[in-house]
Coordinates of N, CA and C in Angstrom, one line a residue:
X1 N 101.0 103.1 48.5 CA 101.7 102.6 49.5 C 100.9 101.6 50.5
X2 N 99.7 102.0 50.5 CA 99.0 101.0 51.7 C 98.6 99.9 51.0
X3 N 98.4 99.9 49.7 CA 97.8 98.8 48.6 C 99.5 98.0 48.8
X4 N 100.4 98.4 48.8 CA 101.6 97.6 48.5 C 101.7 96.7 49.9
X5 N 101.8 97.4 51.1 CA 101.9 96.8 52.2 C 100.7 95.9 52.5
X6 N 99.5 96.0 51.8 CA 98.3 95.1 52.1 C 98.8 93.8 51.3
X7 N 99.3 93.9 50.0 CA 99.5 92.8 49.5 C 100.8 92.0 49.9
X8 N 101.6 92.7 50.4 CA 102.6 92.0 51.1 C 103.1 92.4 52.5
X9 N 102.2 91.8 53.5 CA 102.2 92.2 55.0 C 103.6 92.3 55.5
X10 N 104.6 91.3 55.0 CA 105.9 91.4 55.7 C 106.6 92.7 55.4
X11 N 106.1 93.7 54.5 CA 106.7 95.0 54.3 C 106.3 96.0 55.3
X12 N 105.3 95.7 56.0 CA 104.7 96.6 57.0 C 106.0 97.2 58.1
X13 N 106.8 96.3 58.3 CA 108.0 96.6 59.3 C 109.2 97.3 58.5
X14 N 109.1 97.1 57.2 CA 110.3 97.5 56.5 C 110.0 98.9 55.7
X15 N 110.7 99.2 54.8 CA 110.9 100.5 54.3 C 109.4 101.0 53.7
X16 N 108.8 100.2 53.0 CA 107.4 100.6 52.3 C 106.6 100.9 53.8
X17 N 106.4 100.2 54.9 CA 105.7 100.5 56.2 C 106.2 101.8 56.6
X18 N 107.4 102.0 56.9 CA 107.7 103.3 57.4 C 107.5 104.3 56.5
X19 N 107.8 104.3 55.2 CA 107.2 105.2 54.1 C 105.7 105.6 54.3
X20 N 105.0 104.6 54.3 CA 103.4 104.8 54.6 C 103.2 105.8 55.8
X21 N 103.7 105.3 56.8 CA 103.5 106.1 58.2 C 104.0 107.5 58.2
X22 N 105.1 107.8 57.3 CA 105.9 109.1 57.1 C 105.0 110.0 56.4
X23 N 104.5 109.3 55.2 CA 103.6 110.0 54.2 C 102.1 110.5 54.9
X24 N 101.7 109.6 55.9 CA 100.5 109.8 56.4 C 100.4 111.0 57.2
X25 N 101.5 111.0 58.2 CA 101.6 112.3 58.9 C 102.0 113.6 58.0
X26 N 102.7 113.2 57.0 CA 102.9 114.8 56.1 C 101.8 114.8 55.6
X27 N 100.8 114.3 55.1 CA 99.5 114.6 54.5 C 98.6 115.5 55.5
X28 N 98.8 115.2 56.8 CA 98.0 115.8 57.8 C 98.6 117.4 57.8
X29 N 99.8 117.3 57.8 CA 100.4 118.9 57.6 C 99.9 119.7 56.5
X30 N 99.7 119.0 55.4 CA 99.0 119.8 54.1 C 97.6 120.4 54.6
X31 N 96.9 119.9 55.5 CA 95.6 120.2 55.8 C 95.6 121.6 56.7
X32 N 96.6 122.0 57.1 CA 96.7 123.4 58.1 C 95.8 124.5 57.0
X33 N 95.1 125.4 57.8 CA 94.4 126.5 57.3 C 93.3 125.9 56.4
X34 N 93.0 124.9 56.1 CA 91.9 124.2 55.3 C 90.4 124.7 56.0
X35 N 90.3 124.5 57.2 CA 89.1 125.1 58.0 C 88.7 126.2 57.8
X36 N 89.9 127.4 57.5 CA 89.5 128.6 57.2 C 89.1 128.7 55.9
X37 N 89.9 128.3 54.9 CA 89.3 128.2 53.6 C 87.8 127.6 53.5
X38 N 87.6 126.8 54.0 CA 86.2 126.0 54.1 C 85.2 127.1 54.7
X39 N 85.4 127.9 55.5 CA 84.5 128.9 56.1 C 84.4 129.8 55.2
X40 N 85.4 130.2 54.5 CA 85.2 131.3 53.3 C 84.2 130.7 52.5
X41 N 84.5 129.3 52.0 CA 83.3 129.0 51.0 C 82.2 128.6 51.5
X42 N 81.9 128.5 52.7 CA 80.6 128.4 53.3 C 79.9 129.6 53.3
X43 N 80.5 130.8 53.5 CA 80.1 132.1 53.4 C 79.5 132.5 52.1
X44 N 80.4 132.1 51.1 CA 80.0 132.2 49.7 C 78.7 131.5 49.3
X45 N 78.5 130.2 49.8 CA 77.2 129.3 49.6 C 76.3 130.0 50.2
X46 N 76.4 130.7 51.5 CA 75.0 131.0 52.2 C 74.7 132.4 51.4
X47 N 75.8 132.9 51.0 CA 75.3 134.4 50.3 C 74.9 134.3 49.0
X48 N 75.1 133.2 48.3 CA 74.5 132.9 47.1 C 73.1 133.0 46.6
X49 N 72.8 133.3 45.7 CA 71.2 133.5 45.3 C 70.8 132.1 44.8
X50 N 69.7 131.9 45.1 CA 69.1 130.7 44.8 C 69.0 130.5 43.2
X51 N 69.6 129.4 42.7 CA 69.4 129.3 41.1 C 70.8 129.7 40.5
X52 N 71.8 130.1 41.3 CA 73.1 130.2 40.8 C 73.8 128.9 41.0
X53 N 75.2 129.2 40.5 CA 76.1 128.0 40.5 C 76.2 127.2 41.7
X54 N 76.4 128.3 42.8 CA 76.5 127.7 44.1 C 75.5 127.1 44.8
X55 N 74.3 127.5 44.3 CA 72.9 126.9 45.0 C 71.9 127.0 44.1
X56 N 71.9 126.0 43.2 CA 70.8 125.7 42.3 C 69.5 125.6 42.6
X57 N 69.5 125.1 44.0 CA 68.2 124.6 44.6 C 68.8 124.9 46.2
X58 N 67.7 125.1 47.1 CA 67.9 125.2 48.3 C 68.4 123.7 48.8
X59 N 67.9 122.6 48.4 CA 68.5 121.6 48.8 C 69.9 121.3 48.6
X60 N 70.3 121.7 47.2 CA 71.9 121.7 46.8 C 72.7 122.6 47.5
X61 N 72.2 123.7 47.9 CA 72.9 124.6 49.0 C 73.1 124.1 50.3
X62 N 72.1 123.4 50.7 CA 72.4 122.6 52.1 C 73.3 121.3 51.8
X63 N 73.3 120.7 50.7 CA 74.3 119.7 50.6 C 75.4 120.0 50.4
X64 N 75.7 121.3 49.7 CA 77.0 121.8 49.7 C 77.6 122.4 50.9
X65 N 76.8 122.9 51.8 CA 77.1 123.2 53.1 C 77.6 122.1 54.0
X66 N 76.7 121.0 54.0 CA 77.2 119.8 54.6 C 78.6 119.2 54.2
X67 N 78.9 119.4 52.9 CA 80.1 118.9 52.4 C 81.4 119.9 52.9
X68 N 81.2 121.0 52.8 CA 82.3 122.0 53.2 C 82.3 122.1 54.8
X69 N 81.1 121.8 55.6 CA 81.2 121.9 57.1 C 82.0 120.4 57.5
X70 N 81.6 119.5 56.9 CA 82.3 118.1 57.4 C 83.6 118.2 57.0
X71 N 84.1 118.8 55.8 CA 85.4 118.8 55.6 C 86.3 119.8 56.6
X72 N 85.7 120.6 56.8 CA 86.2 121.7 57.9 C 86.4 120.9 59.4
X73 N 85.5 120.1 59.6 CA 85.4 119.5 60.9 C 86.6 118.4 60.9
X74 N 86.4 117.8 59.9 CA 87.6 116.6 59.7 C 88.9 117.1 59.6
X75 N 89.3 118.3 59.2 CA 90.5 118.9 59.3 C 90.9 119.3 60.6
X76 N 90.0 119.9 61.3 CA 90.0 120.4 62.8 C 90.5 119.1 63.7
X77 N 89.8 118.2 63.5 CA 90.1 117.0 64.3 C 91.3 116.5 63.8
X78 N 91.6 116.3 62.5 CA 92.9 115.8 62.1 C 94.1 116.8 62.4
X79 N 93.9 117.9 62.9 CA 94.8 118.7 63.4 C 95.4 118.0 64.8
X80 N 94.3 117.5 65.5 CA 94.6 117.0 66.8 C 95.5 115.9 66.6
X81 N 95.0 115.0 65.8 CA 95.7 113.7 65.5 C 97.2 113.9 65.1
X82 N 97.2 115.0 64.2 CA 98.6 115.3 63.7 C 99.6 115.6 64.9
X83 N 98.9 116.5 66.0 CA 99.7 116.9 67.0 C 100.2 115.7 68.0
X84 N 99.3 114.9 67.9 CA 99.6 113.5 68.9 C 100.8 112.7 68.1
X85 N 100.5 112.8 66.4 CA 101.8 111.9 65.9 C 103.1 112.8 66.1
X86 N 103.2 113.9 66.1 CA 104.6 114.5 66.3 C 105.0 114.6 67.6
X87 N 104.4 113.8 68.7 CA 104.9 114.1 70.0 C 104.1 114.6 71.0
X88 N 103.1 115.3 70.6 CA 102.1 115.9 71.7 C 101.2 114.8 72.4
X89 N 100.5 115.0 73.4 CA 99.5 114.1 74.0 C 100.0 112.9 74.4
X90 N 101.4 112.9 75.0 CA 102.0 111.8 75.4 C 101.4 110.7 76.1
X91 N 100.4 111.1 76.9 CA 99.6 110.4 78.1 C 98.6 109.4 77.2
X92 N 98.3 109.8 75.8 CA 97.3 109.3 75.1 C 97.7 107.7 74.9
X93 N 96.8 106.7 75.0 CA 97.0 105.4 74.7 C 96.6 105.3 73.0
X94 N 97.2 104.1 72.6 CA 97.0 103.8 71.2 C 95.3 104.0 70.8
X95 N 94.6 103.4 71.7 CA 93.3 103.2 71.5 C 92.5 104.7 71.3
X96 N 93.1 105.5 72.3 CA 92.5 107.0 72.3 C 92.7 107.6 70.9
X97 N 94.2 107.3 70.6 CA 94.5 108.1 69.5 C 93.6 107.5 68.0
X98 N 93.5 106.2 68.1 CA 92.7 105.7 67.1 C 91.1 106.2 67.0
X99 N 90.6 106.5 68.1 CA 89.5 107.1 68.4 C 89.2 108.4 67.6
X100 N 90.4 109.3 67.9 CA 90.4 110.7 67.1 C 90.3 110.1 65.7
X101 N 91.1 109.4 65.0 CA 91.2 109.2 63.7 C 89.8 108.8 63.0
X102 N 89.1 108.2 64.1 CA 88.0 107.5 63.4 C 86.6 108.6 63.7
X103 N 86.8 109.4 64.3 CA 86.0 110.5 64.4 C 86.3 111.4 63.3
X104 N 87.3 111.7 62.8 CA 87.7 112.3 61.9 C 87.3 111.8 60.4
X105 N 87.6 110.6 60.4 CA 87.1 109.8 59.0 C 85.6 109.8 58.9
X106 N 84.9 109.8 60.1 CA 83.4 109.6 60.1 C 82.8 111.0 59.2
X107 N 83.5 112.2 59.5 CA 83.2 113.4 58.5 C 83.6 113.5 57.3
X108 N 84.7 112.6 56.8 CA 84.8 112.3 55.5 C 83.5 111.5 54.8
X109 N 83.0 110.5 55.6 CA 81.8 110.0 55.1 C 80.6 111.0 54.9
X110 N 80.4 111.9 55.9 CA 79.3 112.7 55.4 C 79.6 113.7 54.4
X111 N 80.9 114.1 54.4 CA 81.1 114.9 53.2 C 80.8 114.3 52.1
X112 N 81.3 112.9 51.9 CA 81.0 112.3 50.5 C 79.8 111.8 50.2
X113 N 78.9 111.5 51.3 CA 77.6 111.1 51.0 C 76.8 112.5 50.4
X114 N 77.0 113.5 51.1 CA 76.4 115.1 50.6 C 76.9 115.1 48.9
X115 N 78.1 114.8 48.5 CA 78.5 114.8 47.3 C 77.9 114.1 46.6
X116 N 77.6 112.5 46.7 CA 76.9 111.9 46.1 C 75.6 112.3 45.8
X117 N 74.9 112.7 46.8 CA 73.5 113.3 46.5 C 73.3 114.3 45.7
X118 N 74.2 115.2 45.9 CA 74.1 116.5 45.1 C 74.4 116.1 43.6
X119 N 75.4 115.4 43.1 CA 75.9 115.1 41.7 C 74.6 114.2 41.3
X120 N 74.1 113.5 42.0 CA 73.1 112.5 41.2 C 72.0 113.5 40.9
X121 N 71.6 114.7 41.8 CA 70.7 115.6 41.3 C 71.0 116.2 40.1
X122 N 72.3 116.5 40.2 CA 72.9 117.4 39.1 C 72.7 116.8 37.6
X123 N 73.0 115.3 37.7 CA 72.9 114.8 36.7 C 71.5 114.5 36.1
X124 N 70.6 114.4 37.0 CA 69.3 114.4 36.4 C 68.7 115.6 35.8
X125 N 69.3 116.9 36.4 CA 68.9 118.1 35.9 C 69.6 118.3 34.5
X126 N 71.0 117.8 34.5 CA 71.6 117.8 33.0 C 70.9 117.0 31.9
X127 N 70.3 115.8 32.4 CA 69.6 115.1 31.4 C 68.4 115.9 30.9
X128 N 67.8 116.6 31.8 CA 66.5 117.4 31.3 C 66.9 118.3 30.5
X129 N 68.0 119.0 30.7 CA 68.4 120.2 30.1 C 68.9 119.7 28.7
X130 N 69.5 118.7 28.7 CA 70.1 118.1 27.3 C 69.1 117.9 26.0
X131 N 68.0 117.5 26.5 CA 66.9 117.3 25.6 C 66.5 118.5 24.9
X132 N 66.5 119.7 25.8 CA 65.9 120.9 25.2 C 67.1 122.0 24.6
X133 N 68.6 121.7 24.7 CA 69.3 122.5 24.6 C 69.8 122.3 23.0
X134 N 70.4 123.7 22.3 CA 70.9 123.5 21.2 C 72.4 122.9 21.1
X135 N 72.8 122.7 20.0 CA 74.1 122.0 19.7 C 75.2 122.7 20.6
X136 N 75.4 124.0 20.8 CA 76.5 124.3 21.7 C 76.2 124.1 23.0
X137 N 75.1 124.4 23.5 CA 74.7 123.9 25.0 C 74.9 122.6 25.2
X138 N 74.5 121.6 24.1 CA 74.6 120.2 24.5 C 75.8 119.9 24.8
X139 N 76.9 120.5 24.0 CA 78.4 120.1 24.2 C 78.9 120.8 25.6
X140 N 78.3 121.9 26.1 CA 78.9 122.2 27.2 C 78.0 121.3 28.6
X141 N 76.9 120.7 28.0 CA 76.3 120.1 29.1 C 76.7 118.6 29.1
X142 N 77.4 118.1 28.1 CA 78.2 117.0 28.0 C 79.3 117.1 28.7
X143 N 80.0 118.3 28.8 CA 81.3 118.4 29.5 C 81.1 118.3 31.2
X144 N 79.8 119.1 31.4 CA 79.5 119.0 32.7 C 79.0 117.6 33.5
X145 N 78.4 116.9 32.5 CA 78.0 115.7 32.8 C 79.1 114.6 33.0
X146 N 80.5 114.6 32.2 CA 81.6 114.2 32.6 C 82.3 114.3 33.8
X147 N 82.1 115.8 34.2 CA 82.6 116.0 35.4 C 81.8 115.3 36.7
X148 N 80.5 115.5 36.5 CA 79.5 115.2 37.6 C 79.8 113.8 37.7
X149 N 79.9 112.9 36.7 CA 80.3 111.5 36.8 C 81.4 111.2 37.4
X150 N 82.5 112.0 37.1 CA 83.8 111.8 37.8 C 83.8 112.2 39.5
X151 N 83.1 113.0 39.6 CA 82.9 113.5 41.1 C 82.1 112.4 42.0
X152 N 81.0 111.8 41.0 CA 80.1 111.0 41.6 C 80.9 109.6 41.7
X153 N 81.8 109.2 40.8 CA 82.6 108.0 41.1 C 83.7 108.3 42.1
X154 N 84.5 109.1 42.2 CA 85.1 109.6 43.1 C 84.5 109.4 44.7
X155 N 83.5 110.2 44.8 CA 82.8 110.1 46.1 C 82.2 108.7 46.4
X156 N 81.4 108.3 45.6 CA 80.5 107.0 45.9 C 81.4 105.6 45.9
X157 N 82.4 105.7 44.9 CA 83.0 104.5 44.6 C 84.2 104.3 45.4
X158 N 85.1 105.5 45.6 CA 86.5 105.4 46.4 C 86.4 106.1 47.9
X159 N 85.7 107.2 47.8 CA 85.9 108.0 49.2 C 84.8 107.3 50.3
X160 N 83.6 107.0 49.9 CA 82.8 106.3 51.0 C 83.4 105.2 51.6
X161 N 83.8 104.2 50.6 CA 84.1 102.8 51.1 C 85.5 103.1 51.8
X162 N 86.7 103.9 51.4 CA 87.7 104.3 52.1 C 87.4 104.8 53.4
X163 N 86.5 105.8 53.7 CA 86.3 106.4 54.8 C 85.7 105.4 55.8
X164 N 84.8 104.4 55.3 CA 84.3 103.5 56.2 C 85.3 102.5 56.6
X165 N 86.4 102.3 55.9 CA 87.6 101.4 56.2 C 88.3 102.2 57.4
X166 N 88.2 103.3 57.3 CA 89.1 104.0 58.5 C 88.2 104.1 59.7
X167 N 87.0 104.5 59.7 CA 86.4 104.5 61.0 C 85.4 103.5 61.4
X168 N 84.9 102.6 60.5 CA 84.0 101.7 60.7 C 84.5 100.3 61.1
X169 N 85.8 100.0 60.8 CA 86.4 98.9 61.1 C 87.6 99.1 62.1
X170 N 87.7 98.1 63.0 CA 88.7 98.4 64.2 C 90.0 98.2 63.7
X171 N 91.2 98.7 64.5 CA 92.4 98.5 64.0 C 92.9 97.2 63.7
X172 N 92.3 96.2 64.2 CA 93.0 94.8 63.9 C 92.4 94.5 62.6
X173 N 91.2 94.7 62.3 CA 90.7 94.4 60.9 C 91.3 95.2 59.9
X174 N 91.4 96.5 60.1 CA 92.0 97.3 59.2 C 93.2 97.0 58.8
X175 N 94.0 96.5 59.6 CA 95.6 95.9 59.3 C 95.7 94.5 58.6
X176 N 94.4 93.9 58.4 CA 94.6 92.7 57.5 C 94.9 93.1 56.1
X177 N 95.6 92.3 55.7 CA 96.3 92.7 54.4 C 95.2 92.8 53.2
X178 N 94.2 91.9 53.3 CA 93.0 92.1 52.1 C 92.5 93.5 52.1
X179 N 92.2 93.7 53.4 CA 91.4 95.3 53.6 C 92.3 96.4 53.3
X180 N 93.4 96.5 53.6 CA 94.6 97.5 53.2 C 94.8 97.5 52.0
X181 N 94.7 96.2 51.1 CA 95.0 96.3 49.7 C 93.8 96.9 49.0
X182 N 92.6 96.5 49.3 CA 91.5 97.3 48.5 C 91.3 98.6 48.8
X183 N 91.4 99.0 50.1 CA 91.4 100.4 50.6 C 92.6 101.2 49.8
X184 N 93.5 100.8 49.8 CA 94.9 101.2 49.1 C 94.6 101.6 47.7
X185 N 94.0 100.6 46.8 CA 93.8 100.5 45.5 C 92.7 101.8 45.5
X186 N 91.6 101.7 46.0 CA 90.5 102.8 45.9 C 91.1 104.3 46.1
X187 N 92.1 104.3 47.2 CA 92.5 105.6 47.3 C 93.6 106.0 46.2
X188 N 94.1 105.0 45.7 CA 95.1 105.4 44.2 C 93.9 105.9 43.2
X189 N 92.8 105.2 43.2 CA 91.9 105.6 42.1 C 91.5 107.0 42.3
X190 N 91.1 107.3 43.5 CA 90.8 108.7 43.9 C 91.8 109.7 43.6
X191 N 92.9 109.2 43.9 CA 94.0 110.3 43.5 C 94.1 110.7 42.0
X192 N 94.1 109.6 41.3 CA 94.2 109.9 39.8 C 93.1 110.5 39.3
X193 N 91.7 110.5 39.8 CA 90.5 111.0 39.5 C 90.6 112.5 39.8
X194 N 91.5 112.8 40.9 CA 91.7 114.4 41.5 C 92.6 114.7 40.4
X195 N 93.7 114.2 40.2 CA 94.6 114.7 39.3 C 94.0 114.8 37.9
X196 N 93.3 114.0 37.4 CA 92.6 114.3 36.2 C 91.7 115.5 36.2
X197 N 91.1 115.7 37.4 CA 90.4 116.9 37.3 C 91.0 118.3 37.4
X198 N 92.1 118.2 38.1 CA 93.3 119.5 38.4 C 94.2 119.6 37.1
X199 N 94.0 118.7 36.3 CA 95.0 118.8 35.1 C 94.8 120.0 34.2
X200 N 95.7 120.9 34.0 CA 95.3 122.1 33.0 C 95.0 121.6 31.8
X201 N 94.0 122.3 31.4 CA 93.5 122.1 29.8 C 93.0 123.3 29.1
X202 N 93.4 123.3 27.9 CA 92.7 124.3 26.9 C 91.6 124.9 27.0
X203 N 91.6 126.1 27.1 CA 90.2 126.7 27.4 C 89.3 126.7 26.1
X204 N 88.2 126.2 26.2 CA 87.4 126.1 25.0 C 86.3 127.5 24.9
X205 N 86.1 127.9 23.9 CA 85.2 129.0 23.7 C 83.8 128.5 23.3
X206 N 83.0 129.0 24.0 CA 81.5 128.8 23.6 C 80.8 130.0 23.3
X207 N 79.5 129.8 22.6 CA 78.9 131.1 22.0 C 77.5 131.2 23.0
X208 N 77.5 130.5 24.1 CA 76.3 130.7 24.8 C 76.5 130.1 26.4
X209 N 75.6 130.5 27.4 CA 75.8 129.7 28.6 C 74.6 129.0 28.7
X210 N 74.9 128.0 29.8 CA 74.2 126.9 30.0 C 73.5 127.2 31.3
X211 N 72.2 127.0 31.7 CA 71.7 127.5 32.8 C 71.6 126.2 33.8
X212 N 72.9 125.7 34.1 CA 72.9 124.2 35.0 C 74.2 124.6 35.8
X213 N 74.0 124.5 37.3 CA 75.2 124.6 38.1 C 76.4 124.0 37.6
X214 N 77.3 124.5 38.0 CA 79.0 124.0 37.6 C 79.2 123.0 38.7
X215 N 79.9 122.0 38.2 CA 80.1 120.8 39.1 C 81.3 121.3 40.2
X216 N 80.7 120.8 41.2 CA 81.9 121.2 42.6 C 82.3 119.8 43.1
X217 N 83.4 119.4 42.8 CA 83.8 118.2 43.1 C 84.1 118.0 45.0
X218 N 84.2 116.8 45.2 CA 84.3 116.9 46.4 C 85.6 117.1 47.1
X219 N 85.7 117.7 48.2 CA 86.9 118.4 48.7 C 87.9 117.3 49.0
X220 N 89.3 117.6 48.4 CA 90.3 116.6 48.2 C 90.9 116.2 49.5
X221 N 91.2 115.0 49.6 CA 91.9 114.5 50.9 C 93.3 114.3 50.3
X222 N 94.1 115.4 50.6 CA 95.6 115.1 50.3 C 96.4 114.7 51.4

């Protein structure tokens, strides 16, 4: 919807523009309880043994913690923005509300950077393992490589530019048609990648395990 209003700015005040603003508020409500879920995930990563799926190395553990903590802070700040959108904090000016939004989106950037760094490291590990693996293990590594590439594409190509759009650009620049159009397009791509990752698949039976960490994609911005 953001892309549509960017391509045709005259729709900002019409049905598409109203729908865009309504959906933006609705998405904020879907993030309730996410900080608690993030804290549970943080505890699991802290308790994980080095070399396990959750902490392949200490650096990977730290990158995952940065990802999860950034997402938790993002959601907490976003709760304040939601309260303001539904009528709370009436004394706030539009600029003050915009500052809160931009603070939240900054943590989206830190989350995405951590994901990019970790997935690049994972791809390097998979490349090394692939040369030494047998046929069954190579198939599993190939599947993990695909997941890592998708996570890297989503975080690096879609999430980081979109997050910068929301906090690095001022409101006047963000509302220009061409900027709304590319941000909306990248947001649509990110949603498609997320749907692809969550789409149910038939379980595959393998005859061995591969000593490479499972891919953990970036936290979804719903």
